[in-house]
Coordinates of C-alpha atoms and ligand atoms in Angstrom, one line a residue:
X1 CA -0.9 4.5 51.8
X2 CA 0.9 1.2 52.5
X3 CA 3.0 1.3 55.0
X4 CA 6.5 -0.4 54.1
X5 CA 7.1 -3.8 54.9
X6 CA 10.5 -5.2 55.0
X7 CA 11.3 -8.5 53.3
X8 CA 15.0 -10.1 54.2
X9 CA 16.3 -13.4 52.7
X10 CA 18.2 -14.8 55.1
X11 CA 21.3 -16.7 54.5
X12 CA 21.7 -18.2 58.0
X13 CA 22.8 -21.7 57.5
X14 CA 20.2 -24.5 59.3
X15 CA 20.7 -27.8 58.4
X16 CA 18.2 -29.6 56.8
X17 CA 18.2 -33.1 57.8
X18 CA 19.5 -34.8 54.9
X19 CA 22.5 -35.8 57.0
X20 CA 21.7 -39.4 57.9
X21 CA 22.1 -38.2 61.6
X22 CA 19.1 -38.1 63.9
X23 CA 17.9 -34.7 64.7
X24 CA 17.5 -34.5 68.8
X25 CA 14.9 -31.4 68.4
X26 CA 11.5 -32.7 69.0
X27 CA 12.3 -36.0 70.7
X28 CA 11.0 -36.6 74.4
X29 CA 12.9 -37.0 77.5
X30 CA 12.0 -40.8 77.6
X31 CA 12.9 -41.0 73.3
X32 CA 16.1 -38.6 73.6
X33 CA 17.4 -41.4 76.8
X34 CA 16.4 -44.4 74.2
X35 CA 18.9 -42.4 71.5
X36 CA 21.1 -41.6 73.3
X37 CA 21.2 -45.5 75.2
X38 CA 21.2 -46.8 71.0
X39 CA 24.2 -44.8 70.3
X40 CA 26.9 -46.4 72.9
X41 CA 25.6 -43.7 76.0
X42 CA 25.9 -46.1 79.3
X43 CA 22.1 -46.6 80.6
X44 CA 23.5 -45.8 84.1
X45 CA 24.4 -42.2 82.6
X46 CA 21.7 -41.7 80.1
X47 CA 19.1 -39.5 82.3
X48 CA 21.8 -37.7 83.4
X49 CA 22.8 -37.3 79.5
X50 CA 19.5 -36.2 78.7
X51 CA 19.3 -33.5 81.5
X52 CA 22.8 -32.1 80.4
X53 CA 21.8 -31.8 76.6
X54 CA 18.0 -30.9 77.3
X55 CA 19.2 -27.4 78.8
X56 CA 22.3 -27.0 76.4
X57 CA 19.9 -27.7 73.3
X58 CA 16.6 -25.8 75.1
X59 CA 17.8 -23.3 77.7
X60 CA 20.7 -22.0 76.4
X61 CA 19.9 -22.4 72.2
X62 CA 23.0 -24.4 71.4
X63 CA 23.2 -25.7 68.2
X64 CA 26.7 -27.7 68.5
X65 CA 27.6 -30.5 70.7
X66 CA 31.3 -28.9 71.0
X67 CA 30.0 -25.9 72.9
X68 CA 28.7 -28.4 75.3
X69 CA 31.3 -28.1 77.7
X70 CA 30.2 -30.2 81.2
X71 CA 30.2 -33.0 78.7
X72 CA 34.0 -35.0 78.4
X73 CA 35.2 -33.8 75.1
X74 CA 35.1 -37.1 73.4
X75 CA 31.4 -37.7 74.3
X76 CA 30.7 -34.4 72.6
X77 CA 32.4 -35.9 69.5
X78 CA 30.5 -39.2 70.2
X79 CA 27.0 -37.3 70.0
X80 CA 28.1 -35.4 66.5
X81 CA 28.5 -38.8 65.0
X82 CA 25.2 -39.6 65.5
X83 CA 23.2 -37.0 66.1
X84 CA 22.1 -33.4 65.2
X85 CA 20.5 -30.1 66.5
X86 CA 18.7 -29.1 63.0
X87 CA 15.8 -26.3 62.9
X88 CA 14.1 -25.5 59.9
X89 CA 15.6 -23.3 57.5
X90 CA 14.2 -19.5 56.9
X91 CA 13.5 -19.0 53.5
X92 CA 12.2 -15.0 54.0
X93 CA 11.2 -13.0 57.0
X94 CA 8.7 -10.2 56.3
X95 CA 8.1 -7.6 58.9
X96 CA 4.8 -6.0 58.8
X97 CA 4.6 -2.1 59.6
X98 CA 2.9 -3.5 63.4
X99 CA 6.2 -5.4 64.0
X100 CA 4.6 -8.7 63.2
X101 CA 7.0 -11.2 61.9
X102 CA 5.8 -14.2 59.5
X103 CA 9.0 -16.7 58.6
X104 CA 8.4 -18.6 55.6
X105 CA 10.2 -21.9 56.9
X106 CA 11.5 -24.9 54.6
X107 CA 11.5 -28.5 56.2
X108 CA 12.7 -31.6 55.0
X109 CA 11.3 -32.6 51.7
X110 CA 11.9 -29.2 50.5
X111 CA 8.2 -27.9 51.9
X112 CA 7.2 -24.9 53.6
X113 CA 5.3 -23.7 56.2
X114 CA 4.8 -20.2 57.6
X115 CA 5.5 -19.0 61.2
X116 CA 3.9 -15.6 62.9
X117 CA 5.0 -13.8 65.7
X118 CA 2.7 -10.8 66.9
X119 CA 4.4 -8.5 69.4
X120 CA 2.4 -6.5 71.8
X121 CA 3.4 -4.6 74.1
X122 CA 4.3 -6.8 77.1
X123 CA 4.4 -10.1 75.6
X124 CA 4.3 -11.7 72.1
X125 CA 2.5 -14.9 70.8
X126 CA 3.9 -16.8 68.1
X127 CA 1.3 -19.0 65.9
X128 CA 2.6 -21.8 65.0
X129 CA 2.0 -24.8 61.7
X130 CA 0.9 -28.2 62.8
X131 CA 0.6 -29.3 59.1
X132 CA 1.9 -28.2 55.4
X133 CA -1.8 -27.5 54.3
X134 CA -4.7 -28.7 55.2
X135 CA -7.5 -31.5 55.2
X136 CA -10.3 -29.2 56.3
X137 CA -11.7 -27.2 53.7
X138 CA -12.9 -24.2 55.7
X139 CA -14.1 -22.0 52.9
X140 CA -12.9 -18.7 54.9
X141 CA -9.1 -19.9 55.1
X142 CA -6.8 -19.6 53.1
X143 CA -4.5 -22.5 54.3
X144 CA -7.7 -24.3 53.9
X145 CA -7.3 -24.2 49.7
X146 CA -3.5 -26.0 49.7
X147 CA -4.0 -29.7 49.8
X148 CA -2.4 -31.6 52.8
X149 CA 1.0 -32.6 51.9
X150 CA 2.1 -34.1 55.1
X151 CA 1.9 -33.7 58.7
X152 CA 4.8 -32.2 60.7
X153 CA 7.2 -34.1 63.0
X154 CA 7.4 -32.7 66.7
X155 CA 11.1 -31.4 65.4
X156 CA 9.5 -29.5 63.1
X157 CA 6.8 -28.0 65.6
X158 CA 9.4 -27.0 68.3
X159 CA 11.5 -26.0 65.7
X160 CA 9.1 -23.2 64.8
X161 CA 9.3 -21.9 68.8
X162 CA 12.8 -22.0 68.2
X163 CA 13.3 -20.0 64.7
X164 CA 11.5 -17.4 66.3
X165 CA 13.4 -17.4 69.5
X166 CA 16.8 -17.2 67.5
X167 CA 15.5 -14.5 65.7
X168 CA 14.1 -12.2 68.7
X169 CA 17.7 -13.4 70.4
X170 CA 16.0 -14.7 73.0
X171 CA 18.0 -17.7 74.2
X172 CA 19.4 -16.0 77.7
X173 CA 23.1 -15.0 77.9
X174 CA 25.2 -16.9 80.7
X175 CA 26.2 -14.4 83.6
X176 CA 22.8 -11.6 82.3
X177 CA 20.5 -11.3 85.1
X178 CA 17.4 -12.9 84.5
X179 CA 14.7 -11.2 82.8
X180 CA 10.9 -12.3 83.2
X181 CA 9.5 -10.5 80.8
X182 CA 9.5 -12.7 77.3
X183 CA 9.4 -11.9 74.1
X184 CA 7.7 -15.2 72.9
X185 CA 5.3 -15.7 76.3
X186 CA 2.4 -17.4 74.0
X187 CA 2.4 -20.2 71.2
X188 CA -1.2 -20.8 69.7
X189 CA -1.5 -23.8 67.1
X190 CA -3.4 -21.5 64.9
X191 CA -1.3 -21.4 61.6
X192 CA -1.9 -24.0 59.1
X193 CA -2.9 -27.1 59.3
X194 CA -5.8 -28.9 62.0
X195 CA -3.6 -30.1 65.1
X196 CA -6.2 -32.6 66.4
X197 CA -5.2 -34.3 62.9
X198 CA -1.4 -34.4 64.2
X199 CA -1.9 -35.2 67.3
X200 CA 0.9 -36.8 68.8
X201 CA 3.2 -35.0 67.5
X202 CA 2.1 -32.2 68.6
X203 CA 1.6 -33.6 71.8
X204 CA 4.9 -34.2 72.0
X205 CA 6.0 -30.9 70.6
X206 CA 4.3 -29.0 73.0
X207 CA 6.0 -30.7 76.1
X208 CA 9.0 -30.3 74.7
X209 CA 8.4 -26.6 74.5
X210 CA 6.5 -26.9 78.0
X211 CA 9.2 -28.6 80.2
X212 CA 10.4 -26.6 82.9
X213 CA 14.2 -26.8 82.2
X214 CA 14.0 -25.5 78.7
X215 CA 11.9 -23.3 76.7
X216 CA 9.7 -23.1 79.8
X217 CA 6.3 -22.2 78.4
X218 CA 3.4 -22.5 81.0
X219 CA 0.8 -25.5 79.7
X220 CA -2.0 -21.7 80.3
X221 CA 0.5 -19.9 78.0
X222 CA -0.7 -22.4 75.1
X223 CA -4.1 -22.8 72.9
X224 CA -4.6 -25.2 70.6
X225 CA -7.3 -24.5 67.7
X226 CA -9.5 -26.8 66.4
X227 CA -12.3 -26.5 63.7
X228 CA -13.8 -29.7 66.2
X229 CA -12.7 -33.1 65.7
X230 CA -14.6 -34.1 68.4
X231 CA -13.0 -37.9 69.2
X232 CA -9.5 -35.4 69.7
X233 CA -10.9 -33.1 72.2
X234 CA -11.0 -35.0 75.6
X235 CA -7.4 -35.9 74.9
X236 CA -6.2 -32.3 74.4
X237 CA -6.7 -31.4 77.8
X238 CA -5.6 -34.8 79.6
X239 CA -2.4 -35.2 77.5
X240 CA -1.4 -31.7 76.8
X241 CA -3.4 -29.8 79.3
X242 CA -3.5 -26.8 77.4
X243 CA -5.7 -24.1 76.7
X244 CA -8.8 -25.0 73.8
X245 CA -10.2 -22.6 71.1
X246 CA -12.7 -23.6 68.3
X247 CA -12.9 -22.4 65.0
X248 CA -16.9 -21.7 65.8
X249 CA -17.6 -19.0 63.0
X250 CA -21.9 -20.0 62.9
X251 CA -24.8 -20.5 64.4
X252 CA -26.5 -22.8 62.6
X253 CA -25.8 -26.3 61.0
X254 CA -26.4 -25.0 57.6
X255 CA -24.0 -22.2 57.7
X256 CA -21.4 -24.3 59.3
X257 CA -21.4 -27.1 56.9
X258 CA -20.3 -24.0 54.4
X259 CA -17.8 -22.6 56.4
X260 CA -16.3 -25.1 58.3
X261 CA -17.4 -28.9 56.2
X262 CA -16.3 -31.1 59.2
X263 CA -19.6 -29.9 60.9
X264 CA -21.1 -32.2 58.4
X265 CA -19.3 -35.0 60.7
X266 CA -19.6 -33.7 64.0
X267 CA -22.3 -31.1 63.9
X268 CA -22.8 -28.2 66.5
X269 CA -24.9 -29.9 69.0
X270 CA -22.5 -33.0 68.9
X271 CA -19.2 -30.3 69.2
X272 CA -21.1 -28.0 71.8
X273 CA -21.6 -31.5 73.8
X274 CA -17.7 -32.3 73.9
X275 CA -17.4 -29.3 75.0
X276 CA -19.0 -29.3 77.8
X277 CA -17.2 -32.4 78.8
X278 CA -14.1 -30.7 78.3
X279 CA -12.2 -32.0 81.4
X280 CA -10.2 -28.8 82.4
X281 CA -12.9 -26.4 81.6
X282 CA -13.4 -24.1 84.6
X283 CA -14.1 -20.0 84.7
X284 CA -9.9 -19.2 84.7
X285 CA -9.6 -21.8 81.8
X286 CA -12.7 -20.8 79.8
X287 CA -12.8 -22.1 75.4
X288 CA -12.8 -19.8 73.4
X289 CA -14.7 -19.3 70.6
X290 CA -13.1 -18.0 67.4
X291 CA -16.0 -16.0 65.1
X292 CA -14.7 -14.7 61.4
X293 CA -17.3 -12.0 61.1
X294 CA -18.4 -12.4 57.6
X295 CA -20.5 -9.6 55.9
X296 CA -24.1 -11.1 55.6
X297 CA -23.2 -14.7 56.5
X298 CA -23.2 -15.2 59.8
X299 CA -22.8 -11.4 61.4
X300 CA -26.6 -10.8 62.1
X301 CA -28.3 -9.7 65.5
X302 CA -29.7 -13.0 65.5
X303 CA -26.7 -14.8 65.0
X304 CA -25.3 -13.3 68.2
X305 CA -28.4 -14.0 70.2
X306 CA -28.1 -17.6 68.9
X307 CA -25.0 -18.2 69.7
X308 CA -25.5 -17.3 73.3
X309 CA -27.6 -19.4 73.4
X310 CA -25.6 -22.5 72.3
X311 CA -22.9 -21.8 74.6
X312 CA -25.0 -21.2 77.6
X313 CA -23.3 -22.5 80.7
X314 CA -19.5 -23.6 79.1
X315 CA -17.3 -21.3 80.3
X316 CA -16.3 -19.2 77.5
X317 CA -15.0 -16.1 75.5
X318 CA -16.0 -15.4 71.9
X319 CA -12.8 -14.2 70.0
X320 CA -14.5 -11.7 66.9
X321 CA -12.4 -11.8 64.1
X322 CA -12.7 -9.3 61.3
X323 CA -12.0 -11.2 58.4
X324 CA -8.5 -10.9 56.8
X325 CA -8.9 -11.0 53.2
X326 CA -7.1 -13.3 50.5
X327 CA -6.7 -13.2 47.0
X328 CA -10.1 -15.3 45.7
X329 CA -11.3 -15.2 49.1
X330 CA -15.5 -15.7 48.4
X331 CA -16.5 -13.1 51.6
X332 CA -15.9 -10.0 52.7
X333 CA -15.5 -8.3 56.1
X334 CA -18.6 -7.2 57.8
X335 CA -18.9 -3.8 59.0
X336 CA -17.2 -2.4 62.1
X337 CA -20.6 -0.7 62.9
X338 CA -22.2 -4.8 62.4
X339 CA -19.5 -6.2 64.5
X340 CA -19.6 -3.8 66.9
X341 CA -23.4 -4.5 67.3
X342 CA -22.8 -8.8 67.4
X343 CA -19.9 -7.9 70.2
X344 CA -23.0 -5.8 72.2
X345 CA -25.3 -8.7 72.3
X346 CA -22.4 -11.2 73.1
X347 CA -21.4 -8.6 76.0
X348 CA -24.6 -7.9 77.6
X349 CA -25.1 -11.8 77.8
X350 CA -22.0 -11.9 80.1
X351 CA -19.6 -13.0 78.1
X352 CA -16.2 -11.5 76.7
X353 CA -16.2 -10.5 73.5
X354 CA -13.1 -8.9 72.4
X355 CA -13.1 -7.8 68.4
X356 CA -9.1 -9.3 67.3
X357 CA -7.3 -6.3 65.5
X358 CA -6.0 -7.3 62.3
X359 CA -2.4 -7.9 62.8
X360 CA 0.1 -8.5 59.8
X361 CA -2.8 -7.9 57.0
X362 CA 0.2 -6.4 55.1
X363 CA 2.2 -9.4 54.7
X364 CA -0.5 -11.3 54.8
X365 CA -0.1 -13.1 58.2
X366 CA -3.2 -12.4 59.3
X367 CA -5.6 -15.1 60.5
X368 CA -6.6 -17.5 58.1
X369 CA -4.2 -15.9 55.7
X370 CA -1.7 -18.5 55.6
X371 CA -0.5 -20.3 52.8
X372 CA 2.7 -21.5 51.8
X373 CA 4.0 -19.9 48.5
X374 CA 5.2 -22.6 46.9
X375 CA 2.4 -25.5 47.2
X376 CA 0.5 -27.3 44.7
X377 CA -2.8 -28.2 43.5
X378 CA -4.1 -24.4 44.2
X379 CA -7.6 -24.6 43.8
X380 CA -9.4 -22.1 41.7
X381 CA -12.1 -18.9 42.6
X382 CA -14.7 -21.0 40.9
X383 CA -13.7 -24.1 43.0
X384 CA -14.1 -22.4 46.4
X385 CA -17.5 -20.6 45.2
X386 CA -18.7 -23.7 44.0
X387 CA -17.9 -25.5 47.2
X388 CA -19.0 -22.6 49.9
X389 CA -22.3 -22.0 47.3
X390 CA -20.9 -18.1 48.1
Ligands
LIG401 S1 -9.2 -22.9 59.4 FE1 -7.7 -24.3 60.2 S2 -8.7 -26.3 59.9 FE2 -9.8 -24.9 58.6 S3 -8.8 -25.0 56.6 FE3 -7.8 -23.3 57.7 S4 -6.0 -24.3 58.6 FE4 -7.5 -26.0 58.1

């Protein structure tokens, strides 16, 4: 049976920002100074501005410029002319029977993106959107069906951290004693959308959420995903310096252009070749490798053997994924006795191969099951079959 799932609609009011003020969630240090500096702040003041509001708006999880209280009270009232501290709105929160959380989030323009947080038992990792839908037609995904509608702004990336953050209550209380251990220790840009195609605002996103008197999330404490746009990769570890996993999935050329088409641009020698090059790769910062263990695609004893093979010498562990069905979805989960036998092979050759346990498959928040409810230009069964040749 089912187990129960709970489904709230929350009626927390967020501002969208339809305000005409400029939203301060997302911007830099150096673009919050130039703001702040445009709206009447004196230059002498304005790093000292930016310090005061960075830890109001990203330590503490204030949301109103009057509660800013080491700021002269008609400053405060200067900043709420101009400016606001806007999040993205919750549209629903389901709770899966595991305790994972996926937030259906609506940004300006009125689209949605979704947001998952998986608990475990001493730490929680929150996957986070980079894009409402896709470019990348991966045939396994689910996101990968919804057209791209648009890319989203660093606001709306950080924003994400902070949903989730406000609805853990995690935002520390002045005077409580500090507690290490943190509900939201791990962000992965693994929900919809191909970063690498956003990249600067993610970029930016991510040291917003990275700087050390805010959110505080350790550069080790983030992965970014991509399905291997190869010009993007160098760039991910010098500008962000975060950790990398690829959306690997095959073994050979042929299978790859089926399940993940931008293989027919940068195939797997030339992606296996960038990877190798990737500056920060070392044994404590291994790639990992993301595998979706389709049933008699790509889940063979010889598809293991090859694939250790490939990644011979880059520092790596290969994530297994059973795969998380969808409605239409052309595959279907290979065996637990077939994955067990592809983790073996991957094992013995010295590499870790831990098999991902379906998280959220009740709410449908489970890898590659993303997909905002409300998007257009759905494409059909016969579509994706005709396209994967499945
Ligand atoms: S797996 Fe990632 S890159 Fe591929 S379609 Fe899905 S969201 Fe896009």
């Amino acid at each position: 049976m089912t187990a129960p799932i709970t489904q709230d609609l929350l009626t927390i009011p967020r501002k969208l920002p339809e305000t005409g003020l400029r939203n301060i969630v997302g911007l830099t240090r150096d673009e919050l100074r130039d703001a702040l500096i445009e709206a009447g702040t004196p230059e002498k003041q304005a790093k000292m501005r930016v310090g005061q509001i960075w830890q109001w708006v990203y330590h503490w999880g204030v949301r109103d410029f009057a509660l800013m209280t080491n700021l002269a009270k008609d400053y405060r009232a200067q900043l709420a002319q101009h400016f606001e501290i806007a999040l993205p709105e919750i549209v629903t929160r389901q709770v899966s029977a595991d305790g994972t959380r996926k937030y259906l989030l609506k940004i300006a323009g009125g689209h949605e993106v979704e947001t998952v947080y998986i608990p475990e038992e001493t730490r929680g990792t929150l996957c986070i959107s980079s894009q409402v839908g896709c470019t990348l037609t991966c045939s396994f995904c689910h996101t990968g069906t919804q057209k791209l509608v648009r890319n989203l702004t660093a606001g709306e990336i950080v924003g994400q951290v902070m949903v989730a953050r406000d609805d853990l209550g995690e935002w520390p209380q002045p005077g409580a004693p500090k507690d290490e251990t943190r509900l939201v220790s791990n962000v992965v840009l693994m929900g919809m959308g191909e970063p690498l195609y956003n990249f600067d605002n993610v970029r930016n996103a991510m040291k917003v959420v990275m700087d050390g008197e805010g959110i505080s999330l350790s550069r080790r404490r983030i992965t970014l995903s991509t399905s291997g746009i190869v010009p993007e990769i160098a760039k991910t570890a010098e500008e962000i310096g975060c950790l990398l996993a690829v959306s690997f999935h095959a073994t050979t050329d042929e299978t790859r252009d089926k399940l993940v088409p931008v293989n027919k641009k940068w195939n797997i020698e030339t992606l296996l070749g960038a990877l190798r090059e990737y500056p920060r790769l070392s044994n404590s910062e291994r790639i990992t490798f993301e595998y979706v263990m389709l049933d008699g695609v790509n889940d063979s004893d010889a598809d293991a053997r090859r694939l250790v093979k490939l990644i011979q010498g880059i520092p790596a562990k290969i994530n297994l994924i059973p795969f998380n069905e969808w409605p239409g979805a052309p595959y279907k989960r290979s065996s637990w006795e077939r994955i067990e036998s592809f983790a073996d092979i991957v094992h013995k050759a010295g590499y870790a191969s831990p098999i991902r346990t379906p998280r959220g498959e009740d709410i449908m928040a489970a890898c590659g099951q993303l997909k905002s409810a409300t998007e257009r230009g759905r494409k059909s069964k016969a579509e994706i079959a005709a396209e994967t040749g499945a």
